Every structure is written in structure tokens, then in C-alpha cells.
PDB file of C-alpha atoms in Angstrom:
ATOM      1  CA  MET A1108       0.414   0.316  -0.298  1.00 45.00           C
ATOM      2  CA  ALA A1109       2.626   2.186   0.559  1.00 43.00           C
ATOM      3  CA  ALA A1110       3.356   3.046  -2.875  1.00 45.00           C
ATOM      4  CA  SER A1111       0.156   3.740  -3.827  1.00 48.00           C
ATOM      5  CA  LEU A1112      -0.788   5.436  -0.898  1.00 53.00           C
ATOM      6  CA  GLN A1113       1.659   8.590  -1.229  1.00 48.00           C
ATOM      7  CA  GLU A1114       0.840   8.540  -4.954  1.00 49.00           C
ATOM      8  CA  ARG A1115      -2.539   9.022  -4.134  1.00 49.00           C
ATOM      9  CA  THR A1116      -2.167  11.365  -1.408  1.00 49.00           C
ATOM     10  CA  GLU A1117      -0.122  13.645  -3.605  1.00 45.00           C
ATOM     11  CA  ARG A1118      -3.205  13.572  -6.246  1.00 45.00           C
ATOM     12  CA  ALA A1119      -5.466  14.451  -3.521  1.00 47.00           C
ATOM     13  CA  PRO A1120      -5.034  17.690  -1.751  1.00 48.00           C
ATOM     14  CA  ARG A1121      -5.565  17.905   2.328  1.00 49.00           C
ATOM     15  CA  ASP A1122      -9.089  18.901   3.216  1.00 51.00           C
ATOM     16  CA  GLU A1123      -9.688  22.247   5.238  1.00 50.00           C
ATOM     17  CA  GLY A1124     -11.526  22.904   7.665  1.00 55.00           C
ATOM     18  CA  ARG A1125     -14.192  20.918  10.356  1.00 61.00           C
ATOM     19  CA  SER A1126     -14.859  17.785   7.347  1.00 65.00           C
ATOM     20  CA  PRO A1127     -14.425  14.411   8.692  1.00 66.00           C
ATOM     21  CA  GLY A1128     -11.111  14.093   6.327  1.00 62.00           C
ATOM     22  CA  ALA A1129      -9.161  17.153   7.708  1.00 64.00           C
ATOM     23  CA  VAL A1130      -9.921  15.932  11.480  1.00 62.00           C
ATOM     24  CA  MET A1131      -8.468  12.804  10.700  1.00 62.00           C
ATOM     25  CA  ASP A1132      -5.164  14.481   9.066  1.00 64.00           C
ATOM     26  CA  ARG A1133      -5.065  16.324  12.781  1.00 64.00           C
ATOM     27  CA  LEU A1134      -5.571  13.059  14.522  1.00 61.00           C
ATOM     28  CA  LEU A1135      -2.453  11.053  12.666  1.00 61.00           C
ATOM     29  CA  LEU A1136      -0.179  14.317  11.489  1.00 61.00           C
ATOM     30  CA  GLN A1137       1.653  16.731  12.062  1.00 59.00           C
ATOM     31  CA  PRO A1138       1.399  20.708  11.107  1.00 60.00           C
ATOM     32  CA  ASN A1139       4.076  20.097   7.996  1.00 53.00           C
ATOM     33  CA  GLY A1140       2.253  16.471   6.662  1.00 54.00           C
ATOM     34  CA  LEU A1141       4.767  13.590   8.272  1.00 54.00           C
ATOM     35  CA  PRO A1142       3.114  11.195  10.831  1.00 56.00           C
ATOM     36  CA  LYS A1143       2.988  11.792  14.712  1.00 64.00           C
ATOM     37  CA  PRO A1144       4.358   9.936  16.690  1.00 65.00           C
ATOM     38  CA  PRO A1145       2.517   6.676  18.802  1.00 63.00           C
ATOM     39  CA  SER A1146       0.557   8.305  21.650  1.00 72.00           C
ATOM     40  CA  ARG A1147       2.299   7.205  24.905  1.00 80.00           C
ATOM     41  CA  LEU A1148      -0.869   8.568  26.738  1.00 82.00           C
ATOM     42  CA  TRP A1149      -3.138   6.720  25.399  1.00 83.00           C
ATOM     43  CA  ALA A1150      -1.438   3.783  25.695  1.00 85.00           C
ATOM     44  CA  TRP A1151      -0.873   4.540  29.170  1.00 89.00           C
ATOM     45  CA  ILE A1152      -5.276   4.977  29.874  1.00 90.00           C
ATOM     46  CA  THR A1153      -5.629   1.682  27.878  1.00 90.00           C
ATOM     47  CA  ALA A1154      -3.293  -0.138  30.384  1.00 92.00           C
ATOM     48  CA  VAL A1155      -5.101   1.503  33.236  1.00 94.00           C
ATOM     49  CA  LEU A1156      -8.598   0.999  31.992  1.00 94.00           C
ATOM     50  CA  MET A1157      -6.905  -3.485  31.216  1.00 94.00           C
ATOM     51  CA  VAL A1158      -6.525  -3.526  34.834  1.00 95.00           C
ATOM     52  CA  ALA A1159      -9.582  -2.307  36.176  1.00 95.00           C
ATOM     53  CA  SER A1160     -11.847  -4.433  34.052  1.00 95.00           C
ATOM     54  CA  LEU A1161     -10.021  -7.230  34.916  1.00 95.00           C
ATOM     55  CA  TYR A1162     -10.140  -5.883  38.657  1.00 95.00           C
ATOM     56  CA  MET A1163     -14.154  -5.620  37.892  1.00 95.00           C
ATOM     57  CA  ILE A1164     -14.127  -9.195  35.876  1.00 94.00           C
ATOM     58  CA  PHE A1165     -12.490 -11.520  38.313  1.00 94.00           C
ATOM     59  CA  ILE A1166     -12.769  -9.632  41.865  1.00 93.00           C
ATOM     60  CA  TYR A1167     -15.835  -7.480  41.701  1.00 93.00           C
ATOM     61  CA  ALA A1168     -18.810  -9.346  39.511  1.00 91.00           C
ATOM     62  CA  PRO A1169     -19.654 -12.461  41.188  1.00 91.00           C
ATOM     63  CA  ILE A1170     -19.552 -15.925  40.396  1.00 90.00           C
ATOM     64  CA  GLU A1171     -22.732 -17.418  38.350  1.00 86.00           C
ATOM     65  CA  ARG A1172     -24.256 -20.017  39.883  1.00 86.00           C
ATOM     66  CA  THR A1173     -25.553 -22.354  37.167  1.00 85.00           C
ATOM     67  CA  GLN A1174     -22.254 -21.807  34.857  1.00 87.00           C
ATOM     68  CA  GLY A1175     -19.221 -20.833  37.449  1.00 87.00           C
ATOM     69  CA  ILE A1176     -15.982 -19.818  36.493  1.00 90.00           C
ATOM     70  CA  PRO A1177     -16.539 -20.297  32.386  1.00 89.00           C
ATOM     71  CA  GLN A1178     -19.040 -17.429  32.576  1.00 88.00           C
ATOM     72  CA  LYS A1179     -16.569 -15.339  32.873  1.00 92.00           C
ATOM     73  CA  ILE A1180     -15.191 -14.905  29.273  1.00 93.00           C
ATOM     74  CA  PHE A1181     -18.766 -13.805  28.613  1.00 91.00           C
ATOM     75  CA  TYR A1182     -17.088 -10.167  29.948  1.00 93.00           C
ATOM     76  CA  PHE A1183     -14.184 -10.736  26.933  1.00 94.00           C
ATOM     77  CA  HIS A1184     -16.103 -12.599  24.358  1.00 93.00           C
ATOM     78  CA  VAL A1185     -18.821  -9.384  24.071  1.00 92.00           C
ATOM     79  CA  PRO A1186     -17.244  -6.639  24.195  1.00 95.00           C
ATOM     80  CA  LEU A1187     -14.374  -8.358  21.623  1.00 96.00           C
ATOM     81  CA  ALA A1188     -17.754  -9.013  19.245  1.00 94.00           C
ATOM     82  CA  TRP A1189     -19.014  -5.265  19.641  1.00 94.00           C
ATOM     83  CA  ASP A1190     -15.504  -4.447  18.626  1.00 96.00           C
ATOM     84  CA  ALA A1191     -15.286  -6.460  15.208  1.00 96.00           C
ATOM     85  CA  TYR A1192     -19.026  -5.319  14.446  1.00 96.00           C
ATOM     86  CA  LEU A1193     -17.522  -1.410  15.091  1.00 96.00           C
ATOM     87  CA  ALA A1194     -14.473  -2.540  13.026  1.00 96.00           C
ATOM     88  CA  PHE A1195     -16.605  -3.625  10.693  1.00 97.00           C
ATOM     89  CA  PHE A1196     -18.421  -0.167  10.337  1.00 96.00           C
ATOM     90  CA  PHE A1197     -15.309   1.757   9.651  1.00 95.00           C
ATOM     91  CA  THR A1198     -15.020  -0.741   7.300  1.00 96.00           C
ATOM     92  CA  LEU A1199     -18.079   0.538   5.846  1.00 96.00           C
ATOM     93  CA  VAL A1200     -17.575   4.303   6.531  1.00 94.00           C
ATOM     94  CA  GLY A1201     -13.792   4.134   5.062  1.00 93.00           C
ATOM     95  CA  SER A1202     -15.337   2.206   1.577  1.00 95.00           C
ATOM     96  CA  ILE A1203     -17.781   4.384   0.815  1.00 95.00           C
ATOM     97  CA  ALA A1204     -15.920   7.643   1.183  1.00 92.00           C
ATOM     98  CA  TYR A1205     -13.097   6.078  -0.880  1.00 93.00           C
ATOM     99  CA  LEU A1206     -15.542   5.606  -3.653  1.00 94.00           C
ATOM    100  CA  LYS A1207     -16.834   8.609  -3.494  1.00 92.00           C
ATOM    101  CA  THR A1208     -13.722  10.664  -2.554  1.00 87.00           C
ATOM    102  CA  GLY A1209     -10.842   8.628  -3.793  1.00 86.00           C
ATOM    103  CA  ARG A1210      -8.457  10.195  -1.017  1.00 86.00           C
ATOM    104  CA  ALA A1211      -5.892   7.595  -0.523  1.00 84.00           C
ATOM    105  CA  ARG A1212      -6.991   8.154   3.759  1.00 84.00           C
ATOM    106  CA  TRP A1213     -10.220   6.323   3.806  1.00 90.00           C
ATOM    107  CA  ASP A1214      -8.651   3.202   1.952  1.00 90.00           C
ATOM    108  CA  VAL A1215      -6.072   3.593   5.167  1.00 90.00           C
ATOM    109  CA  LEU A1216      -8.908   3.709   7.122  1.00 91.00           C
ATOM    110  CA  ALA A1217     -11.321   0.727   6.076  1.00 93.00           C
ATOM    111  CA  HIS A1218      -7.727  -1.169   5.404  1.00 93.00           C
ATOM    112  CA  SER A1219      -6.906  -1.261   8.964  1.00 93.00           C
ATOM    113  CA  ALA A1220     -10.138  -1.577  10.198  1.00 95.00           C
ATOM    114  CA  ALA A1221     -10.601  -4.603   8.460  1.00 96.00           C
ATOM    115  CA  GLU A1222      -7.457  -6.055   9.601  1.00 96.00           C
ATOM    116  CA  ILE A1223      -8.184  -4.872  12.891  1.00 96.00           C
ATOM    117  CA  GLY A1224     -11.988  -6.918  12.693  1.00 96.00           C
ATOM    118  CA  VAL A1225     -10.854  -9.931  11.717  1.00 97.00           C
ATOM    119  CA  VAL A1226      -8.372  -9.880  14.545  1.00 97.00           C
ATOM    120  CA  LEU A1227     -11.505  -9.678  16.705  1.00 97.00           C
ATOM    121  CA  THR A1228     -13.395 -11.910  14.496  1.00 97.00           C
ATOM    122  CA  SER A1229     -11.058 -14.684  15.445  1.00 97.00           C
ATOM    123  CA  LEU A1230     -10.953 -14.139  18.781  1.00 97.00           C
ATOM    124  CA  VAL A1231     -14.760 -14.249  18.866  1.00 96.00           C
ATOM    125  CA  LEU A1232     -14.895 -17.088  17.789  1.00 95.00           C
ATOM    126  CA  ILE A1233     -12.147 -18.656  19.513  1.00 95.00           C
ATOM    127  CA  THR A1234     -13.629 -17.336  22.623  1.00 94.00           C
ATOM    128  CA  GLY A1235     -17.600 -18.348  22.113  1.00 91.00           C
ATOM    129  CA  SER A1236     -15.386 -22.524  21.151  1.00 92.00           C
ATOM    130  CA  ILE A1237     -14.128 -22.317  24.735  1.00 92.00           C
ATOM    131  CA  TRP A1238     -17.420 -21.116  26.538  1.00 88.00           C
ATOM    132  CA  GLY A1239     -19.521 -23.425  24.277  1.00 86.00           C
ATOM    133  CA  LYS A1240     -17.596 -26.071  24.985  1.00 88.00           C
ATOM    134  CA  THR A1241     -18.189 -25.625  28.713  1.00 86.00           C
ATOM    135  CA  ILE A1242     -21.736 -24.994  28.561  1.00 84.00           C
ATOM    136  CA  TRP A1243     -22.519 -27.201  25.312  1.00 83.00           C
ATOM    137  CA  GLY A1244     -20.766 -29.652  25.529  1.00 85.00           C
ATOM    138  CA  THR A1245     -18.508 -29.287  22.128  1.00 85.00           C
ATOM    139  CA  TRP A1246     -16.248 -26.967  20.699  1.00 88.00           C
ATOM    140  CA  TRP A1247     -18.600 -26.058  18.090  1.00 86.00           C
ATOM    141  CA  THR A1248     -21.956 -26.795  16.061  1.00 86.00           C
ATOM    142  CA  TRP A1249     -23.530 -25.476  12.890  1.00 89.00           C
ATOM    143  CA  ASP A1250     -25.965 -22.606  15.631  1.00 87.00           C
ATOM    144  CA  ALA A1251     -27.427 -19.411  13.201  1.00 88.00           C
ATOM    145  CA  ARG A1252     -24.830 -17.203  15.690  1.00 89.00           C
ATOM    146  CA  LEU A1253     -21.734 -18.944  15.058  1.00 91.00           C
ATOM    147  CA  THR A1254     -22.271 -19.932  11.295  1.00 92.00           C
ATOM    148  CA  SER A1255     -23.692 -16.223  10.267  1.00 93.00           C
ATOM    149  CA  THR A1256     -19.898 -15.021  12.302  1.00 94.00           C
ATOM    150  CA  LEU A1257     -18.189 -17.959  10.244  1.00 96.00           C
ATOM    151  CA  VAL A1258     -19.497 -16.156   7.482  1.00 96.00           C
ATOM    152  CA  MET A1259     -18.418 -12.831   8.069  1.00 96.00           C
ATOM    153  CA  TRP A1260     -15.030 -13.606   9.350  1.00 97.00           C
ATOM    154  CA  PHE A1261     -14.469 -15.556   5.935  1.00 97.00           C
ATOM    155  CA  ILE A1262     -16.266 -12.376   4.180  1.00 96.00           C
ATOM    156  CA  TYR A1263     -12.947 -10.062   5.558  1.00 97.00           C
ATOM    157  CA  VAL A1264     -10.326 -12.629   5.148  1.00 97.00           C
ATOM    158  CA  ALA A1265     -11.349 -12.506   1.918  1.00 96.00           C
ATOM    159  CA  TYR A1266     -11.521  -8.447   1.756  1.00 95.00           C
ATOM    160  CA  LEU A1267      -7.608  -9.097   2.832  1.00 94.00           C
ATOM    161  CA  MET A1268      -6.562 -11.744   0.699  1.00 94.00           C
ATOM    162  CA  LEU A1269      -8.636  -9.528  -2.644  1.00 92.00           C
ATOM    163  CA  ARG A1270      -6.473  -6.693  -1.725  1.00 87.00           C
ATOM    164  CA  SER A1271      -2.809  -9.333  -1.587  1.00 85.00           C
ATOM    165  CA  ALA A1272      -3.759 -10.714  -4.995  1.00 87.00           C
ATOM    166  CA  VAL A1273      -4.887  -6.897  -6.696  1.00 83.00           C
ATOM    167  CA  GLY A1274      -2.200  -5.211  -5.901  1.00 71.00           C
ATOM    168  CA  GLU A1275      -2.176  -2.261  -3.446  1.00 70.00           C
ATOM    169  CA  ASN A1276      -3.298   0.085  -5.976  1.00 75.00           C
ATOM    170  CA  ASP A1277      -6.169   2.285  -6.886  1.00 83.00           C
ATOM    171  CA  ARG A1278      -7.260  -0.962  -8.553  1.00 85.00           C
ATOM    172  CA  GLY A1279      -7.147  -3.000  -5.663  1.00 85.00           C
ATOM    173  CA  ALA A1280      -8.591  -0.014  -3.387  1.00 88.00           C
ATOM    174  CA  ARG A1281     -11.984  -0.277  -4.767  1.00 92.00           C
ATOM    175  CA  TYR A1282     -12.798  -3.806  -5.321  1.00 92.00           C
ATOM    176  CA  ALA A1283     -11.637  -4.086  -2.052  1.00 92.00           C
ATOM    177  CA  ALA A1284     -13.843  -0.839  -0.953  1.00 94.00           C
ATOM    178  CA  ILE A1285     -16.662  -2.676  -3.056  1.00 95.00           C
ATOM    179  CA  LEU A1286     -16.245  -6.265  -0.570  1.00 95.00           C
ATOM    180  CA  GLY A1287     -15.972  -4.231   2.415  1.00 94.00           C
ATOM    181  CA  ILE A1288     -19.682  -1.980   1.706  1.00 96.00           C
ATOM    182  CA  VAL A1289     -21.441  -5.809   0.620  1.00 95.00           C
ATOM    183  CA  GLY A1290     -19.929  -7.509   3.264  1.00 94.00           C
ATOM    184  CA  PHE A1291     -20.870  -5.388   6.013  1.00 96.00           C
ATOM    185  CA  ILE A1292     -24.156  -6.782   4.849  1.00 95.00           C
ATOM    186  CA  ASP A1293     -23.502  -9.771   7.389  1.00 94.00           C
ATOM    187  CA  VAL A1294     -22.917  -7.750  10.339  1.00 95.00           C
ATOM    188  CA  PRO A1295     -26.904  -7.086  11.378  1.00 94.00           C
ATOM    189  CA  ILE A1296     -27.409 -10.755  10.188  1.00 94.00           C
ATOM    190  CA  VAL A1297     -25.011 -11.695  12.667  1.00 92.00           C
ATOM    191  CA  HIS A1298     -26.388  -9.736  15.384  1.00 88.00           C
ATOM    192  CA  MET A1299     -30.014 -10.531  14.926  1.00 87.00           C
ATOM    193  CA  SER A1300     -29.250 -14.231  14.394  1.00 85.00           C
ATOM    194  CA  VAL A1301     -30.209 -14.760  17.674  1.00 83.00           C
ATOM    195  CA  THR A1302     -33.871 -12.998  17.226  1.00 81.00           C
ATOM    196  CA  TRP A1303     -34.452 -14.123  13.861  1.00 83.00           C
ATOM    197  CA  TRP A1304     -33.878 -18.290  13.998  1.00 80.00           C
ATOM    198  CA  ARG A1305     -34.041 -21.007  16.777  1.00 78.00           C
ATOM    199  CA  THR A1306     -30.324 -21.044  18.532  1.00 75.00           C
ATOM    200  CA  LEU A1307     -28.751 -22.084  21.054  1.00 72.00           C
ATOM    201  CA  HIS A1308     -26.399 -18.926  21.969  1.00 73.00           C
ATOM    202  CA  PRO A1309     -28.233 -17.208  24.453  1.00 71.00           C
ATOM    203  CA  GLN A1310     -30.633 -14.283  23.802  1.00 68.00           C
ATOM    204  CA  PRO A1311     -29.220 -10.628  24.241  1.00 68.00           C
ATOM    205  CA  THR A1312     -28.755  -9.971  28.481  1.00 68.00           C
ATOM    206  CA  VAL A1313     -28.330  -6.124  27.393  1.00 67.00           C
ATOM    207  CA  LEU A1314     -29.809  -4.567  24.607  1.00 63.00           C
ATOM    208  CA  ASN A1315     -32.684  -6.695  25.456  1.00 63.00           C
ATOM    209  CA  PRO A1316     -36.566  -4.952  24.746  1.00 60.00           C
ATOM    210  CA  ALA A1317     -37.134  -6.171  28.476  1.00 61.00           C
ATOM    211  CA  GLY A1318     -34.005  -3.973  29.893  1.00 62.00           C
ATOM    212  CA  PRO A1319     -30.708  -5.854  30.997  1.00 68.00           C
ATOM    213  CA  THR A1320     -31.273  -9.345  32.083  1.00 68.00           C
ATOM    214  CA  LEU A1321     -27.896  -9.128  33.864  1.00 77.00           C
ATOM    215  CA  PRO A1322     -27.463  -8.087  38.116  1.00 81.00           C
ATOM    216  CA  GLY A1323     -25.920  -4.616  38.646  1.00 84.00           C
ATOM    217  CA  SER A1324     -22.152  -6.071  39.380  1.00 88.00           C
ATOM    218  CA  MET A1325     -22.310  -8.083  36.127  1.00 89.00           C
ATOM    219  CA  LEU A1326     -23.336  -5.321  34.226  1.00 89.00           C
ATOM    220  CA  ALA A1327     -21.033  -3.181  35.453  1.00 92.00           C
ATOM    221  CA  ALA A1328     -18.417  -5.317  34.816  1.00 93.00           C
ATOM    222  CA  LEU A1329     -19.414  -5.558  31.427  1.00 92.00           C
ATOM    223  CA  MET A1330     -19.886  -1.690  31.022  1.00 93.00           C
ATOM    224  CA  VAL A1331     -16.407  -1.419  32.057  1.00 95.00           C
ATOM    225  CA  THR A1332     -14.737  -3.940  29.868  1.00 95.00           C
ATOM    226  CA  LEU A1333     -16.676  -2.698  27.341  1.00 94.00           C
ATOM    227  CA  VAL A1334     -15.406   1.382  27.117  1.00 94.00           C
ATOM    228  CA  THR A1335     -12.089  -0.238  27.918  1.00 95.00           C
ATOM    229  CA  MET A1336     -12.153  -2.468  24.906  1.00 95.00           C
ATOM    230  CA  THR A1337     -13.446   0.068  22.525  1.00 94.00           C
ATOM    231  CA  ILE A1338     -11.221   2.647  23.749  1.00 93.00           C
ATOM    232  CA  LEU A1339      -8.686  -0.323  22.876  1.00 93.00           C
ATOM    233  CA  PHE A1340      -9.708  -0.483  19.463  1.00 94.00           C
ATOM    234  CA  PHE A1341      -9.435   3.429  18.502  1.00 91.00           C
ATOM    235  CA  TYR A1342      -5.868   3.104  19.681  1.00 90.00           C
ATOM    236  CA  LEU A1343      -5.153   0.028  17.720  1.00 92.00           C
ATOM    237  CA  LEU A1344      -6.676   1.650  14.536  1.00 91.00           C
ATOM    238  CA  ARG A1345      -4.907   4.877  14.946  1.00 88.00           C
ATOM    239  CA  GLU A1346      -1.500   2.756  15.541  1.00 87.00           C
ATOM    240  CA  ARG A1347      -2.296   1.382  12.152  1.00 90.00           C
ATOM    241  CA  MET A1348      -3.449   3.743  10.624  1.00 87.00           C
ATOM    242  CA  LEU A1349      -0.426   5.465  11.427  1.00 85.00           C
ATOM    243  CA  ILE A1350       1.872   2.525  10.180  1.00 86.00           C
ATOM    244  CA  GLU A1351       0.612   2.684   6.671  1.00 82.00           C
ATOM    245  CA  HIS A1352       1.352   7.040   6.787  1.00 77.00           C
ATOM    246  CA  LEU A1353       4.752   5.930   7.890  1.00 79.00           C
ATOM    247  CA  ARG A1354       5.479   3.226   5.037  1.00 79.00           C
ATOM    248  CA  ALA A1355       4.100   5.410   2.802  1.00 73.00           C
ATOM    249  CA  GLU A1356       6.636   7.913   4.168  1.00 76.00           C
ATOM    250  CA  VAL A1357       9.381   6.048   4.225  1.00 79.00           C
ATOM    251  CA  HIS A1358       8.966   4.770   0.499  1.00 71.00           C
ATOM    252  CA  ALA A1359       8.721   8.652  -1.189  1.00 74.00           C
ATOM    253  CA  LEU A1360      11.800   9.586   0.796  1.00 79.00           C
ATOM    254  CA  THR A1361      13.571   5.940  -1.197  1.00 80.00           C
ATOM    255  CA  ASP A1362      12.363   7.228  -4.095  1.00 72.00           C
ATOM    256  CA  ARG A1363      13.869  10.614  -4.037  1.00 79.00           C
ATOM    257  CA  ALA A1364      17.061   9.367  -2.751  1.00 78.00           C
ATOM    258  CA  LEU A1365      17.187   6.953  -6.061  1.00 78.00           C
ATOM    259  CA  GLU A1366      16.289   9.189  -8.340  1.00 75.00           C
ATOM    260  CA  GLN A1367      18.724  11.123  -6.756  1.00 77.00           C
ATOM    261  CA  GLN A1368      21.670   8.643  -7.355  1.00 76.00           C
ATOM    262  CA  LEU A1369      20.365   8.001 -10.681  1.00 74.00           C
ATOM    263  CA  SER A1370      20.541  11.651 -11.888  1.00 74.00           C
ATOM    264  CA  GLU A1371      24.348  12.367 -10.281  1.00 69.00           C
ATOM    265  CA  VAL A1372      25.146   9.137 -12.315  1.00 70.00           C
ATOM    266  CA  ASP A1373      23.652  10.610 -15.683  1.00 65.00           C
ATOM    267  CA  ALA A1374      25.655  13.871 -14.537  1.00 60.00           C
TER     268      ALA A1374
END
């Protein structure tokens, strides 16, 4: 992506004002156009919240009477799923914006979010399988929620494979953007699967029409972990996008040095 990112960035002038693109530039780039260094403050805040979440999960929240200790997986499984939805939503937004504007920043957003989303969905499937083994007695069943989640994982793995196969260029970015838009259709299907079909997966315990069904202490632990994982997602997304900008800058410097060497040889 590095070379094409640099080329597309040079072709499209930076937005001014308060547009989403301008806000993204201010978050990622210095006034001179170079990428900002990684945010240590954000990293420390995330680390502190992670410690707080572990306290809430393993000490503050009581042990569930029926499932016992394995129920603690719930506090990781649900926030991971939420973050995966969020990641693929940003892939959707970035893909639509890229097709509309052709600006490289939106392609970087979509691609970075998709990579993180695939990792998160993998963790959702792993934690769900471990939890399911203790509850259902099997690592996997072709349940509507599990199957639709696996399909979602395959869709976004295909997104990343398409980027790799077609190449890191405008054509590859456009093809991937189309898949990123179409693939998002599966996200609401995953979320609503427990409502639309008979399934072994538990019904929603927080976004329940009748209200949350969790005890207050368990709900508090879940909310703290949910906030923590959301902040962690935004931290990872920012860092992943910065990596792409740094790669583009390094590639541009390499090209300039090579051009200078060639001009000196010709002279």
C-alpha cells in the first residue's frame, strides 16, 4: 500500500476545516504533513483501564451460579464482538468515502479497520468455542449465530486476500471497497440471528427489549470492559493507520534518494 498511498495522497490535496477527512488528518499527521509519533498517554490510559477491567471481571463481579468460572469468558466475548462490529462499520464508512472521493486516507481507514476486525472476530470465535465447550459440551455447532459469525470472518479475510492478490493500487482499493460495503450486510445478520432463528446462543442480555437481564454488579463489569475494549480498538486503529502513513513516507524518501542517485550517475 505504501507506494500507491503516497501517490494518491499527492494527487488529492488535504481537506481544510472541520470535514471528517480534515479531522482525521489532525489526529494522524503533524502540521508539516509527517505522521505523528505513537501516543504514549493513550497507551497508558488503555493499560490502566485494562487493569480496572480485570479487577471488575475477576474480583468485583460475582461467580455465576449455573456456569461458574467459565461464565467470566462472557466479559471478554461480548466486548470483542462489539469491537468487531465497530471495526467493520469503519471499513464500511471508509469504503464508501473512498469510492466517493478517491482519497487515500479513507482507503487506509477501511483497510486498517478490516485487519483489526478480522483479529477481533477470530478472538470472538475462539472465546465462543471455549465457552460453548463448557456450556454445550462441544467446541462447535452449526448454530445460526456461530455460522453467520464464521461467514463474516470469511468475508473480511477475503477482503484482505483481495487486497493482496490485486495489488496495493487504485484498482485493488476499489475492488476491496466494494467488498467492504457488500460484506457489511452480514453484520446485522450476525447480530439479529438469535432473534430471527431458533438458536443455542443466549438471547441478548443488555440490548434486550425488556431491559438488561444481568445483575447490577455483572452489568457494571461488562460496561467497564466494553468501554475499555472500545478505547483499545480506537488506539489500535490509530496506530495501524499511522503505520501506513509511515510506510508511505519511508517509500517516498527512498524514491527521492534513488532518483537523486540516478541523476548524479547521469550527470
